[in-house]
PDB file of C-alpha atoms in Angstrom:
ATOM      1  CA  UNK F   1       0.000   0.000   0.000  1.00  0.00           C
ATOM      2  CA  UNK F   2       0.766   3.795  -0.280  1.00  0.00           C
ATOM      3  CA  UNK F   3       3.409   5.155   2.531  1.00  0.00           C
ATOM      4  CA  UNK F   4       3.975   8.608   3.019  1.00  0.00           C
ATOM      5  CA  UNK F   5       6.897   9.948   4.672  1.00  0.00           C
ATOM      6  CA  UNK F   6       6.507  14.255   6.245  1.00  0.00           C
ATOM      7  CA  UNK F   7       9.481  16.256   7.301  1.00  0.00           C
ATOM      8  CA  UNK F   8       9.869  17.527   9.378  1.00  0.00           C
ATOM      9  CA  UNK F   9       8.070  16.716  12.408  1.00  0.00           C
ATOM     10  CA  UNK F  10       8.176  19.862  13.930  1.00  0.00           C
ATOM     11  CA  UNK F  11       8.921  24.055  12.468  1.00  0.00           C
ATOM     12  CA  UNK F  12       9.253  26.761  14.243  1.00  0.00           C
ATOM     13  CA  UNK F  13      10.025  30.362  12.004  1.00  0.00           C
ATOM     14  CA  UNK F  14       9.645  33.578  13.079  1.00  0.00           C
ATOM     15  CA  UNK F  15       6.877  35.981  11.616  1.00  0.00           C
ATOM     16  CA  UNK F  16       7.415  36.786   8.033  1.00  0.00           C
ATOM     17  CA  UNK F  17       9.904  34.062   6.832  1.00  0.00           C
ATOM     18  CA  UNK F  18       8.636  31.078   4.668  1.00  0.00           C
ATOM     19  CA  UNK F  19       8.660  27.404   5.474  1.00  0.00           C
ATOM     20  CA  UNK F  20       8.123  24.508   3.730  1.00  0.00           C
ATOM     21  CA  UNK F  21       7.356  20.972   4.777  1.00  0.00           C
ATOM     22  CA  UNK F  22       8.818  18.192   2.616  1.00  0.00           C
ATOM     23  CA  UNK F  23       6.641  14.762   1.646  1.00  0.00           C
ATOM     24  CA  UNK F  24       7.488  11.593  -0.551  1.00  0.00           C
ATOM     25  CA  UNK F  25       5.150   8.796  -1.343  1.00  0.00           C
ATOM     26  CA  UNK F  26       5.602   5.670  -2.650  1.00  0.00           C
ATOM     27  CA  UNK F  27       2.688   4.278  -5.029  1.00  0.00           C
ATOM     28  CA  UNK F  28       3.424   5.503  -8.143  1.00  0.00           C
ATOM     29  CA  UNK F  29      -0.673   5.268  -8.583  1.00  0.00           C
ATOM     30  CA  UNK F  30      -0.949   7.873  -6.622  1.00  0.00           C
ATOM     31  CA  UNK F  31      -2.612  11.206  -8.224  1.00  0.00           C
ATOM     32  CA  UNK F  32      -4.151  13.122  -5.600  1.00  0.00           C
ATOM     33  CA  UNK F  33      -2.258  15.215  -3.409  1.00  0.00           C
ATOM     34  CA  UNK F  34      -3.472  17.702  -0.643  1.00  0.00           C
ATOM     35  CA  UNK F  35      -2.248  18.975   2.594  1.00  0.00           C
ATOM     36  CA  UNK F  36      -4.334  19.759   5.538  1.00  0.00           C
ATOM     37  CA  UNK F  37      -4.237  22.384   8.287  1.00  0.00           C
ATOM     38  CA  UNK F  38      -5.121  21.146  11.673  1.00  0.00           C
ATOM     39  CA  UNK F  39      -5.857  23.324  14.700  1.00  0.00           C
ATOM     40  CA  UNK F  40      -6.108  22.011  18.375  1.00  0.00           C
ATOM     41  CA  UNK F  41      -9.276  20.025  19.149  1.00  0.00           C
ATOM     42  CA  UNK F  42     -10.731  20.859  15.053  1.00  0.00           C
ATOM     43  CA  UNK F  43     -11.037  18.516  12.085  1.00  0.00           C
ATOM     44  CA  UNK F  44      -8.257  18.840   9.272  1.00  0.00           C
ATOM     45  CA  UNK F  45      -9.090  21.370   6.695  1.00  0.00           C
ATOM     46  CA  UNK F  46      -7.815  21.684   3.130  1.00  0.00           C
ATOM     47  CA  UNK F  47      -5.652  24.171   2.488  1.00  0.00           C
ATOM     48  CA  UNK F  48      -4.713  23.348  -0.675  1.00  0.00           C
ATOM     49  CA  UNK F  49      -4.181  20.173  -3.240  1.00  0.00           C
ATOM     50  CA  UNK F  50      -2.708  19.678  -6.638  1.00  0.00           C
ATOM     51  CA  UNK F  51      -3.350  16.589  -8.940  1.00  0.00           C
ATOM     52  CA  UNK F  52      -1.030  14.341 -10.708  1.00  0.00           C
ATOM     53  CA  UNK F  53      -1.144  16.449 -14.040  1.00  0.00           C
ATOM     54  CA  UNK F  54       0.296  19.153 -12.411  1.00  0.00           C
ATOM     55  CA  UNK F  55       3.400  20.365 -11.467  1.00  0.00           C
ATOM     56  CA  UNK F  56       2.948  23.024  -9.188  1.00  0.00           C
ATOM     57  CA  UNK F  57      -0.445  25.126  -7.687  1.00  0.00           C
ATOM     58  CA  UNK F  58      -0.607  28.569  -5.688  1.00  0.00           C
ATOM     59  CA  UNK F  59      -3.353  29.654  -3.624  1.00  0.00           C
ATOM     60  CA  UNK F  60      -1.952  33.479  -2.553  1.00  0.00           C
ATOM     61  CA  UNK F  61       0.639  32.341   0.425  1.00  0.00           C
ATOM     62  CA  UNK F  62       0.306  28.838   0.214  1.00  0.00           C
ATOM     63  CA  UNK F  63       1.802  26.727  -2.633  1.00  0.00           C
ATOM     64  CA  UNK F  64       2.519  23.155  -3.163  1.00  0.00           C
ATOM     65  CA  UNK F  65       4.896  21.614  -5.601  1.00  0.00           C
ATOM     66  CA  UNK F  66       4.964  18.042  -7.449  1.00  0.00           C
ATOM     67  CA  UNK F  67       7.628  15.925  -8.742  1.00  0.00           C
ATOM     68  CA  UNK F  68       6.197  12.869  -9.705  1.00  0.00           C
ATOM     69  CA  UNK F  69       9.071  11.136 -11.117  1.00  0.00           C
ATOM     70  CA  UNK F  70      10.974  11.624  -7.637  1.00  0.00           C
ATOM     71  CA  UNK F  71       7.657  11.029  -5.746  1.00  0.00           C
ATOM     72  CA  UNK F  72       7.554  13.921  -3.865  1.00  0.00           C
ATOM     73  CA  UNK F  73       5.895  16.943  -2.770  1.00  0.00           C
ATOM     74  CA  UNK F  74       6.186  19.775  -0.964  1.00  0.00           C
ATOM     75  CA  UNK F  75       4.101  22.952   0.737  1.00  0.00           C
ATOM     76  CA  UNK F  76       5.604  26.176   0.850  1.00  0.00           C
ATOM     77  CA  UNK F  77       3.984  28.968   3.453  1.00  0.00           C
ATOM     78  CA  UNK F  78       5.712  32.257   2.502  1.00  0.00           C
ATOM     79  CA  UNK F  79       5.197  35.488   5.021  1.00  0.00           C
ATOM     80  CA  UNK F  80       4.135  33.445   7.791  1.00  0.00           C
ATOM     81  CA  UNK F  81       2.020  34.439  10.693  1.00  0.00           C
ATOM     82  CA  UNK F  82       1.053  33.455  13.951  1.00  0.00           C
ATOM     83  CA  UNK F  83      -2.467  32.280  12.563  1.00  0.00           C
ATOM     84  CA  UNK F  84      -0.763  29.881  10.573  1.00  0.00           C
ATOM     85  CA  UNK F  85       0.763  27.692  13.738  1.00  0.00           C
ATOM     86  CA  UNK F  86      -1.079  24.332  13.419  1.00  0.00           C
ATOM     87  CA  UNK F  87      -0.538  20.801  12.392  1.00  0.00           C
ATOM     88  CA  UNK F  88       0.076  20.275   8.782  1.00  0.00           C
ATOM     89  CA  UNK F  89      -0.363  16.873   7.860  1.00  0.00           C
ATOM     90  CA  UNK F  90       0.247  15.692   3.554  1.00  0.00           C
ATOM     91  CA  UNK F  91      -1.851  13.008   2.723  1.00  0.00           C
ATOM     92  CA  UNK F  92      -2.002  10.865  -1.203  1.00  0.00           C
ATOM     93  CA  UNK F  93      -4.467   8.441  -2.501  1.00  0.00           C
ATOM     94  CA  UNK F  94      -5.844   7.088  -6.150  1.00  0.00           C
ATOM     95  CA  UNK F  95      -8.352   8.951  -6.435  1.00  0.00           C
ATOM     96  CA  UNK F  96      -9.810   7.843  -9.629  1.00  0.00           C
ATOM     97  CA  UNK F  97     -10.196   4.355  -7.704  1.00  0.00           C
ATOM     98  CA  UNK F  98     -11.822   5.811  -4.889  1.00  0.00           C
ATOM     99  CA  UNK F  99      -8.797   5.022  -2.460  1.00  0.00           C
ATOM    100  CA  UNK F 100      -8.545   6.770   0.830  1.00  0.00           C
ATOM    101  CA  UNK F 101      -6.314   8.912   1.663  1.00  0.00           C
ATOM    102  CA  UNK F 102      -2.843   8.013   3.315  1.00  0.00           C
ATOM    103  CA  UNK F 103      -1.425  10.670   5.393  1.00  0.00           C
ATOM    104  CA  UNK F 104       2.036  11.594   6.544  1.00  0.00           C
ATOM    105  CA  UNK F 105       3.214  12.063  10.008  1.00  0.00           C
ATOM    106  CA  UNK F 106       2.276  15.498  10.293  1.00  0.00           C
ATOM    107  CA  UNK F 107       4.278  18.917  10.968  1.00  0.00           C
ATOM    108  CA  UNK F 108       3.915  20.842  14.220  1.00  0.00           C
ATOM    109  CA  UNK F 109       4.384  24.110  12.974  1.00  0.00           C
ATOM    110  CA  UNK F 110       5.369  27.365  15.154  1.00  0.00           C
ATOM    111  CA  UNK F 111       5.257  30.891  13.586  1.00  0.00           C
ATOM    112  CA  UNK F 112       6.714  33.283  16.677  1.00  0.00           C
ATOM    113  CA  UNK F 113       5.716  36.905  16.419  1.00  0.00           C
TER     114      UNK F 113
ATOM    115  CA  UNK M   1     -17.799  20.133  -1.392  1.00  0.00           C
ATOM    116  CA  UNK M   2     -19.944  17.370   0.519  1.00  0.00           C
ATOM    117  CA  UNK M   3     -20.750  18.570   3.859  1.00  0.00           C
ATOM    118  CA  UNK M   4     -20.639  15.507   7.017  1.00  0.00           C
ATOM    119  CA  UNK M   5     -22.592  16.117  10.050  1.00  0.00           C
ATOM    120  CA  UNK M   6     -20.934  13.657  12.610  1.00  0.00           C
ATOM    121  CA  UNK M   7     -22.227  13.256  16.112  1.00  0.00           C
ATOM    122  CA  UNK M   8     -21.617  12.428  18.803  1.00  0.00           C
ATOM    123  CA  UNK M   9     -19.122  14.790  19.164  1.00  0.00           C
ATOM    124  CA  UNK M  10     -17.790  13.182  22.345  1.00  0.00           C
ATOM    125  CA  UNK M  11     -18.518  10.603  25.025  1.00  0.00           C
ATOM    126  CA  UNK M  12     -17.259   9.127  27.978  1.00  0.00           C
ATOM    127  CA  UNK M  13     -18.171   5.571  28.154  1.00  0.00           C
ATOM    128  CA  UNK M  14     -17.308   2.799  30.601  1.00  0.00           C
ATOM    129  CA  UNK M  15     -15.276  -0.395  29.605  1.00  0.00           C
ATOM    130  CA  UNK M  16     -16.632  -3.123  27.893  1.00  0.00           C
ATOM    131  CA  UNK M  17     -19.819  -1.352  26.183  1.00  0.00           C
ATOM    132  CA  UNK M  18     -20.112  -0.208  22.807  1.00  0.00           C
ATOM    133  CA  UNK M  19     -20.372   3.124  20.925  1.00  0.00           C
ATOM    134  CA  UNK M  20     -21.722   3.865  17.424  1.00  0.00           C
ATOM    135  CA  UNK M  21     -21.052   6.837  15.697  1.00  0.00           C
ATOM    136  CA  UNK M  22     -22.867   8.746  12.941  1.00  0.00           C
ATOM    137  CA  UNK M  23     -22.206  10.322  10.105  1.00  0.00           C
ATOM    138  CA  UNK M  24     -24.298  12.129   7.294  1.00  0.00           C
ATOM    139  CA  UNK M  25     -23.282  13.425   4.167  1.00  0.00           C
ATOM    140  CA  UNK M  26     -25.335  16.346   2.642  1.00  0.00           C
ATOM    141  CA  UNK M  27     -25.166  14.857  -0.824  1.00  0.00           C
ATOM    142  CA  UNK M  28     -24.902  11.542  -2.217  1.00  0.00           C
ATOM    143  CA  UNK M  29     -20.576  10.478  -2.296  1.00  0.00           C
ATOM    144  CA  UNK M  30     -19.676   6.900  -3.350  1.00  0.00           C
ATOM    145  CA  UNK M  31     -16.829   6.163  -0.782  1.00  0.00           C
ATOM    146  CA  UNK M  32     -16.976   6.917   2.824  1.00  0.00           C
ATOM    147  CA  UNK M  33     -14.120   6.400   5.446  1.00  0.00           C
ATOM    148  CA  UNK M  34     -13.229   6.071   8.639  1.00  0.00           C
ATOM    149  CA  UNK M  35     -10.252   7.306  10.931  1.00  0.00           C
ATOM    150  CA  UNK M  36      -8.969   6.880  13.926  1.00  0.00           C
ATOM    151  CA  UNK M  37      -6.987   9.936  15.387  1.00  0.00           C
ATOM    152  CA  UNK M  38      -5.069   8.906  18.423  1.00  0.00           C
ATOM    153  CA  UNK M  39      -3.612  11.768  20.865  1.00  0.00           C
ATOM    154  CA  UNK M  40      -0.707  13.879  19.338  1.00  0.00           C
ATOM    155  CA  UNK M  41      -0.753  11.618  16.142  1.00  0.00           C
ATOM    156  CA  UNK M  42      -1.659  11.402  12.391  1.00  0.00           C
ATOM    157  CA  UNK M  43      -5.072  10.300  11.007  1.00  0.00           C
ATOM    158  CA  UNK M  44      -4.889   6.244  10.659  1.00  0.00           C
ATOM    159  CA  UNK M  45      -7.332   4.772   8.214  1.00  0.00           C
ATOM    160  CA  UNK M  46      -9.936   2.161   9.822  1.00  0.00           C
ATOM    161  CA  UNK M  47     -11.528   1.000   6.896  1.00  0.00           C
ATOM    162  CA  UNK M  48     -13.249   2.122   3.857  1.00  0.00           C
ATOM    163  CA  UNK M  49     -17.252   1.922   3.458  1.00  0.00           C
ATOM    164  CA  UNK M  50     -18.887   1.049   0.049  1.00  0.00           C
ATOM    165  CA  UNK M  51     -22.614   1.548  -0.151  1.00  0.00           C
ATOM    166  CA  UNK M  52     -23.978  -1.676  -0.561  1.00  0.00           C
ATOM    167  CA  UNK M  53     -20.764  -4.101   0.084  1.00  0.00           C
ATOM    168  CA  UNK M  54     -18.902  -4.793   3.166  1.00  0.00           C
ATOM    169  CA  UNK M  55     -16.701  -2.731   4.526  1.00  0.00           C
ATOM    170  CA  UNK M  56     -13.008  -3.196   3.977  1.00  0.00           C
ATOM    171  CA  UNK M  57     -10.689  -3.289   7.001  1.00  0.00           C
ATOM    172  CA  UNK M  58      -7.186  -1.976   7.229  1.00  0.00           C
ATOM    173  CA  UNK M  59      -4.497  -3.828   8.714  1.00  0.00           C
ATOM    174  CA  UNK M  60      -4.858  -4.193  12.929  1.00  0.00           C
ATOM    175  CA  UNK M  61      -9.061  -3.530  12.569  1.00  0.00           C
ATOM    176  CA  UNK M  62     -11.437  -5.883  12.470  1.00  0.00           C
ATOM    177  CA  UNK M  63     -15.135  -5.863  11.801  1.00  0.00           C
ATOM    178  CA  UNK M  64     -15.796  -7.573  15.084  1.00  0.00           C
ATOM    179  CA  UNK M  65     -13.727  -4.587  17.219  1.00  0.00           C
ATOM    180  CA  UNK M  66     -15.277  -1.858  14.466  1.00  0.00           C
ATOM    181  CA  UNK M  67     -18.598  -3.082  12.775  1.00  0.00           C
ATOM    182  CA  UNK M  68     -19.518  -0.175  10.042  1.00  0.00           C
ATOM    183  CA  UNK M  69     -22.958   0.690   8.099  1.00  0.00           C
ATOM    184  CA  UNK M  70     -23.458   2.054   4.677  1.00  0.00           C
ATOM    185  CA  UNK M  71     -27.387   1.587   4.587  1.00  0.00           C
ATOM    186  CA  UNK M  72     -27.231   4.483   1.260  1.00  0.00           C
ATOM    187  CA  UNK M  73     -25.099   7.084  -0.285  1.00  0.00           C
ATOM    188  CA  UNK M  74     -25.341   9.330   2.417  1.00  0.00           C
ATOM    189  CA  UNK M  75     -25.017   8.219   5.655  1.00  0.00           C
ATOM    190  CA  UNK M  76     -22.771   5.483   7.381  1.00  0.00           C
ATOM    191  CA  UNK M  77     -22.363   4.311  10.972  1.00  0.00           C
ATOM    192  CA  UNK M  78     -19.111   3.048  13.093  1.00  0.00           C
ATOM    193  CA  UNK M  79     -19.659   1.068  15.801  1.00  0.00           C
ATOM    194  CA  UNK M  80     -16.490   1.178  18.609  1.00  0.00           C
ATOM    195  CA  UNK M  81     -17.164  -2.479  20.523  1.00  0.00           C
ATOM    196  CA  UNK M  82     -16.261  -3.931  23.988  1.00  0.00           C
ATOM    197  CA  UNK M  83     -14.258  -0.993  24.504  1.00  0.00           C
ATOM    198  CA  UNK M  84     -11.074  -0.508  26.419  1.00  0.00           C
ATOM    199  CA  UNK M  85      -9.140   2.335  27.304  1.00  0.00           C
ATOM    200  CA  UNK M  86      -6.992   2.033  24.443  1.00  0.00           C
ATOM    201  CA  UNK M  87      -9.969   2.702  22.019  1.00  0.00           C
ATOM    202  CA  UNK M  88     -10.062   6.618  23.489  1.00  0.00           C
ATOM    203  CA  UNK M  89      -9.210   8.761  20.536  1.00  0.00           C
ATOM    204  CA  UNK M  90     -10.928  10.730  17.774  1.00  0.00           C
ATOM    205  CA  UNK M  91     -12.696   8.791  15.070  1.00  0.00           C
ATOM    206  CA  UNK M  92     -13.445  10.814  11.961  1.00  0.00           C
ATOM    207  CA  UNK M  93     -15.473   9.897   8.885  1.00  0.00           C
ATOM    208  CA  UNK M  94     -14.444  11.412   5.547  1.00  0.00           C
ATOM    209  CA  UNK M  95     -16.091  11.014   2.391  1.00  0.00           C
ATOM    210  CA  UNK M  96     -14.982  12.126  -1.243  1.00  0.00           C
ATOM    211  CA  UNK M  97     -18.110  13.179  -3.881  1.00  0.00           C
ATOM    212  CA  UNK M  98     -16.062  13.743  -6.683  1.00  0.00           C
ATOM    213  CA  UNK M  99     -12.477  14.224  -7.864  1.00  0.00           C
ATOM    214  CA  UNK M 100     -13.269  17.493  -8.437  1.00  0.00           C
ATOM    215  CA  UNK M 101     -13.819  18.250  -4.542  1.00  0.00           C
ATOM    216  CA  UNK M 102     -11.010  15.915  -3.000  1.00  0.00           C
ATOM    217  CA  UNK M 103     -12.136  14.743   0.653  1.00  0.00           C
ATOM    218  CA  UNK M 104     -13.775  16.545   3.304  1.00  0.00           C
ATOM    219  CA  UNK M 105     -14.112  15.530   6.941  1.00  0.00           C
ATOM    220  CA  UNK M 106     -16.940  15.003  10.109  1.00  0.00           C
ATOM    221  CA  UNK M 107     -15.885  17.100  12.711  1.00  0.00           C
ATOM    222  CA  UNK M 108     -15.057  14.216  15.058  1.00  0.00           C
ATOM    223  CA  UNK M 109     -16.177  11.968  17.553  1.00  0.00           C
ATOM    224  CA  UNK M 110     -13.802  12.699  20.919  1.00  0.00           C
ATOM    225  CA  UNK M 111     -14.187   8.848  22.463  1.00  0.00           C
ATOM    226  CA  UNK M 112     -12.687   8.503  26.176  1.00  0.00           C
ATOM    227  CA  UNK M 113     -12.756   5.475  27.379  1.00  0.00           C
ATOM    228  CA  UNK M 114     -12.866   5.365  31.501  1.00  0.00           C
TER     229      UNK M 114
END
Protein backbone atom coordinates (compact mmCIF):
# COMPACT_ATOMS: atom_id res chain seq x y z
CA UNK A 1 0.00 0.00 0.00
CA UNK A 2 0.77 3.79 -0.28
CA UNK A 3 3.41 5.15 2.53
CA UNK A 4 3.98 8.61 3.02
CA UNK A 5 6.90 9.95 4.67
CA UNK A 6 6.51 14.26 6.24
CA UNK A 7 9.48 16.26 7.30
CA UNK A 8 9.87 17.53 9.38
CA UNK A 9 8.07 16.72 12.41
CA UNK A 10 8.18 19.86 13.93
CA UNK A 11 8.92 24.05 12.47
CA UNK A 12 9.25 26.76 14.24
CA UNK A 13 10.03 30.36 12.00
CA UNK A 14 9.64 33.58 13.08
CA UNK A 15 6.88 35.98 11.62
CA UNK A 16 7.41 36.79 8.03
CA UNK A 17 9.90 34.06 6.83
CA UNK A 18 8.64 31.08 4.67
CA UNK A 19 8.66 27.40 5.47
CA UNK A 20 8.12 24.51 3.73
CA UNK A 21 7.36 20.97 4.78
CA UNK A 22 8.82 18.19 2.62
CA UNK A 23 6.64 14.76 1.65
CA UNK A 24 7.49 11.59 -0.55
CA UNK A 25 5.15 8.80 -1.34
CA UNK A 26 5.60 5.67 -2.65
CA UNK A 27 2.69 4.28 -5.03
CA UNK A 28 3.42 5.50 -8.14
CA UNK A 29 -0.67 5.27 -8.58
CA UNK A 30 -0.95 7.87 -6.62
CA UNK A 31 -2.61 11.21 -8.22
CA UNK A 32 -4.15 13.12 -5.60
CA UNK A 33 -2.26 15.22 -3.41
CA UNK A 34 -3.47 17.70 -0.64
CA UNK A 35 -2.25 18.98 2.59
CA UNK A 36 -4.33 19.76 5.54
CA UNK A 37 -4.24 22.38 8.29
CA UNK A 38 -5.12 21.15 11.67
CA UNK A 39 -5.86 23.32 14.70
CA UNK A 40 -6.11 22.01 18.38
CA UNK A 41 -9.28 20.02 19.15
CA UNK A 42 -10.73 20.86 15.05
CA UNK A 43 -11.04 18.52 12.09
CA UNK A 44 -8.26 18.84 9.27
CA UNK A 45 -9.09 21.37 6.69
CA UNK A 46 -7.82 21.68 3.13
CA UNK A 47 -5.65 24.17 2.49
CA UNK A 48 -4.71 23.35 -0.67
CA UNK A 49 -4.18 20.17 -3.24
CA UNK A 50 -2.71 19.68 -6.64
CA UNK A 51 -3.35 16.59 -8.94
CA UNK A 52 -1.03 14.34 -10.71
CA UNK A 53 -1.14 16.45 -14.04
CA UNK A 54 0.30 19.15 -12.41
CA UNK A 55 3.40 20.37 -11.47
CA UNK A 56 2.95 23.02 -9.19
CA UNK A 57 -0.44 25.13 -7.69
CA UNK A 58 -0.61 28.57 -5.69
CA UNK A 59 -3.35 29.65 -3.62
CA UNK A 60 -1.95 33.48 -2.55
CA UNK A 61 0.64 32.34 0.42
CA UNK A 62 0.31 28.84 0.21
CA UNK A 63 1.80 26.73 -2.63
CA UNK A 64 2.52 23.16 -3.16
CA UNK A 65 4.90 21.61 -5.60
CA UNK A 66 4.96 18.04 -7.45
CA UNK A 67 7.63 15.92 -8.74
CA UNK A 68 6.20 12.87 -9.71
CA UNK A 69 9.07 11.14 -11.12
CA UNK A 70 10.97 11.62 -7.64
CA UNK A 71 7.66 11.03 -5.75
CA UNK A 72 7.55 13.92 -3.87
CA UNK A 73 5.90 16.94 -2.77
CA UNK A 74 6.19 19.78 -0.96
CA UNK A 75 4.10 22.95 0.74
CA UNK A 76 5.60 26.18 0.85
CA UNK A 77 3.98 28.97 3.45
CA UNK A 78 5.71 32.26 2.50
CA UNK A 79 5.20 35.49 5.02
CA UNK A 80 4.13 33.45 7.79
CA UNK A 81 2.02 34.44 10.69
CA UNK A 82 1.05 33.45 13.95
CA UNK A 83 -2.47 32.28 12.56
CA UNK A 84 -0.76 29.88 10.57
CA UNK A 85 0.76 27.69 13.74
CA UNK A 86 -1.08 24.33 13.42
CA UNK A 87 -0.54 20.80 12.39
CA UNK A 88 0.08 20.27 8.78
CA UNK A 89 -0.36 16.87 7.86
CA UNK A 90 0.25 15.69 3.55
CA UNK A 91 -1.85 13.01 2.72
CA UNK A 92 -2.00 10.86 -1.20
CA UNK A 93 -4.47 8.44 -2.50
CA UNK A 94 -5.84 7.09 -6.15
CA UNK A 95 -8.35 8.95 -6.43
CA UNK A 96 -9.81 7.84 -9.63
CA UNK A 97 -10.20 4.35 -7.70
CA UNK A 98 -11.82 5.81 -4.89
CA UNK A 99 -8.80 5.02 -2.46
CA UNK A 100 -8.54 6.77 0.83
CA UNK A 101 -6.31 8.91 1.66
CA UNK A 102 -2.84 8.01 3.31
CA UNK A 103 -1.43 10.67 5.39
CA UNK A 104 2.04 11.59 6.54
CA UNK A 105 3.21 12.06 10.01
CA UNK A 106 2.28 15.50 10.29
CA UNK A 107 4.28 18.92 10.97
CA UNK A 108 3.91 20.84 14.22
CA UNK A 109 4.38 24.11 12.97
CA UNK A 110 5.37 27.36 15.15
CA UNK A 111 5.26 30.89 13.59
CA UNK A 112 6.71 33.28 16.68
CA UNK A 113 5.72 36.90 16.42
CA UNK B 1 -17.80 20.13 -1.39
CA UNK B 2 -19.94 17.37 0.52
CA UNK B 3 -20.75 18.57 3.86
CA UNK B 4 -20.64 15.51 7.02
CA UNK B 5 -22.59 16.12 10.05
CA UNK B 6 -20.93 13.66 12.61
CA UNK B 7 -22.23 13.26 16.11
CA UNK B 8 -21.62 12.43 18.80
CA UNK B 9 -19.12 14.79 19.16
CA UNK B 10 -17.79 13.18 22.34
CA UNK B 11 -18.52 10.60 25.02
CA UNK B 12 -17.26 9.13 27.98
CA UNK B 13 -18.17 5.57 28.15
CA UNK B 14 -17.31 2.80 30.60
CA UNK B 15 -15.28 -0.40 29.61
CA UNK B 16 -16.63 -3.12 27.89
CA UNK B 17 -19.82 -1.35 26.18
CA UNK B 18 -20.11 -0.21 22.81
CA UNK B 19 -20.37 3.12 20.92
CA UNK B 20 -21.72 3.87 17.42
CA UNK B 21 -21.05 6.84 15.70
CA UNK B 22 -22.87 8.75 12.94
CA UNK B 23 -22.21 10.32 10.10
CA UNK B 24 -24.30 12.13 7.29
CA UNK B 25 -23.28 13.43 4.17
CA UNK B 26 -25.33 16.35 2.64
CA UNK B 27 -25.17 14.86 -0.82
CA UNK B 28 -24.90 11.54 -2.22
CA UNK B 29 -20.58 10.48 -2.30
CA UNK B 30 -19.68 6.90 -3.35
CA UNK B 31 -16.83 6.16 -0.78
CA UNK B 32 -16.98 6.92 2.82
CA UNK B 33 -14.12 6.40 5.45
CA UNK B 34 -13.23 6.07 8.64
CA UNK B 35 -10.25 7.31 10.93
CA UNK B 36 -8.97 6.88 13.93
CA UNK B 37 -6.99 9.94 15.39
CA UNK B 38 -5.07 8.91 18.42
CA UNK B 39 -3.61 11.77 20.87
CA UNK B 40 -0.71 13.88 19.34
CA UNK B 41 -0.75 11.62 16.14
CA UNK B 42 -1.66 11.40 12.39
CA UNK B 43 -5.07 10.30 11.01
CA UNK B 44 -4.89 6.24 10.66
CA UNK B 45 -7.33 4.77 8.21
CA UNK B 46 -9.94 2.16 9.82
CA UNK B 47 -11.53 1.00 6.90
CA UNK B 48 -13.25 2.12 3.86
CA UNK B 49 -17.25 1.92 3.46
CA UNK B 50 -18.89 1.05 0.05
CA UNK B 51 -22.61 1.55 -0.15
CA UNK B 52 -23.98 -1.68 -0.56
CA UNK B 53 -20.76 -4.10 0.08
CA UNK B 54 -18.90 -4.79 3.17
CA UNK B 55 -16.70 -2.73 4.53
CA UNK B 56 -13.01 -3.20 3.98
CA UNK B 57 -10.69 -3.29 7.00
CA UNK B 58 -7.19 -1.98 7.23
CA UNK B 59 -4.50 -3.83 8.71
CA UNK B 60 -4.86 -4.19 12.93
CA UNK B 61 -9.06 -3.53 12.57
CA UNK B 62 -11.44 -5.88 12.47
CA UNK B 63 -15.14 -5.86 11.80
CA UNK B 64 -15.80 -7.57 15.08
CA UNK B 65 -13.73 -4.59 17.22
CA UNK B 66 -15.28 -1.86 14.47
CA UNK B 67 -18.60 -3.08 12.78
CA UNK B 68 -19.52 -0.17 10.04
CA UNK B 69 -22.96 0.69 8.10
CA UNK B 70 -23.46 2.05 4.68
CA UNK B 71 -27.39 1.59 4.59
CA UNK B 72 -27.23 4.48 1.26
CA UNK B 73 -25.10 7.08 -0.29
CA UNK B 74 -25.34 9.33 2.42
CA UNK B 75 -25.02 8.22 5.65
CA UNK B 76 -22.77 5.48 7.38
CA UNK B 77 -22.36 4.31 10.97
CA UNK B 78 -19.11 3.05 13.09
CA UNK B 79 -19.66 1.07 15.80
CA UNK B 80 -16.49 1.18 18.61
CA UNK B 81 -17.16 -2.48 20.52
CA UNK B 82 -16.26 -3.93 23.99
CA UNK B 83 -14.26 -0.99 24.50
CA UNK B 84 -11.07 -0.51 26.42
CA UNK B 85 -9.14 2.34 27.30
CA UNK B 86 -6.99 2.03 24.44
CA UNK B 87 -9.97 2.70 22.02
CA UNK B 88 -10.06 6.62 23.49
CA UNK B 89 -9.21 8.76 20.54
CA UNK B 90 -10.93 10.73 17.77
CA UNK B 91 -12.70 8.79 15.07
CA UNK B 92 -13.45 10.81 11.96
CA UNK B 93 -15.47 9.90 8.88
CA UNK B 94 -14.44 11.41 5.55
CA UNK B 95 -16.09 11.01 2.39
CA UNK B 96 -14.98 12.13 -1.24
CA UNK B 97 -18.11 13.18 -3.88
CA UNK B 98 -16.06 13.74 -6.68
CA UNK B 99 -12.48 14.22 -7.86
CA UNK B 100 -13.27 17.49 -8.44
CA UNK B 101 -13.82 18.25 -4.54
CA UNK B 102 -11.01 15.92 -3.00
CA UNK B 103 -12.14 14.74 0.65
CA UNK B 104 -13.78 16.54 3.30
CA UNK B 105 -14.11 15.53 6.94
CA UNK B 106 -16.94 15.00 10.11
CA UNK B 107 -15.88 17.10 12.71
CA UNK B 108 -15.06 14.22 15.06
CA UNK B 109 -16.18 11.97 17.55
CA UNK B 110 -13.80 12.70 20.92
CA UNK B 111 -14.19 8.85 22.46
CA UNK B 112 -12.69 8.50 26.18
CA UNK B 113 -12.76 5.47 27.38
CA UNK B 114 -12.87 5.37 31.50
Amino acid sequence: GENVEQHPSTLSVQEGDSAVIKCTYSDSASNYFPWYKQELGKRPQLIIDIRSNVGEKKDQRIAVTLNKTAKHFSLHITETQPEDSAVYFCAASNMDSGYALNFGKGTSLLVTP
Amino acid sequence: SAVISQKPSRDICQRGTSLTIQCQVDSQVTMMFWYRQQPGQSLTLIATANQGSEATYESGFVIDKFPISRPNLTFSTLTVSNMSPEDSSIYLCSASGSFNYGYTFGSGTRLTVV
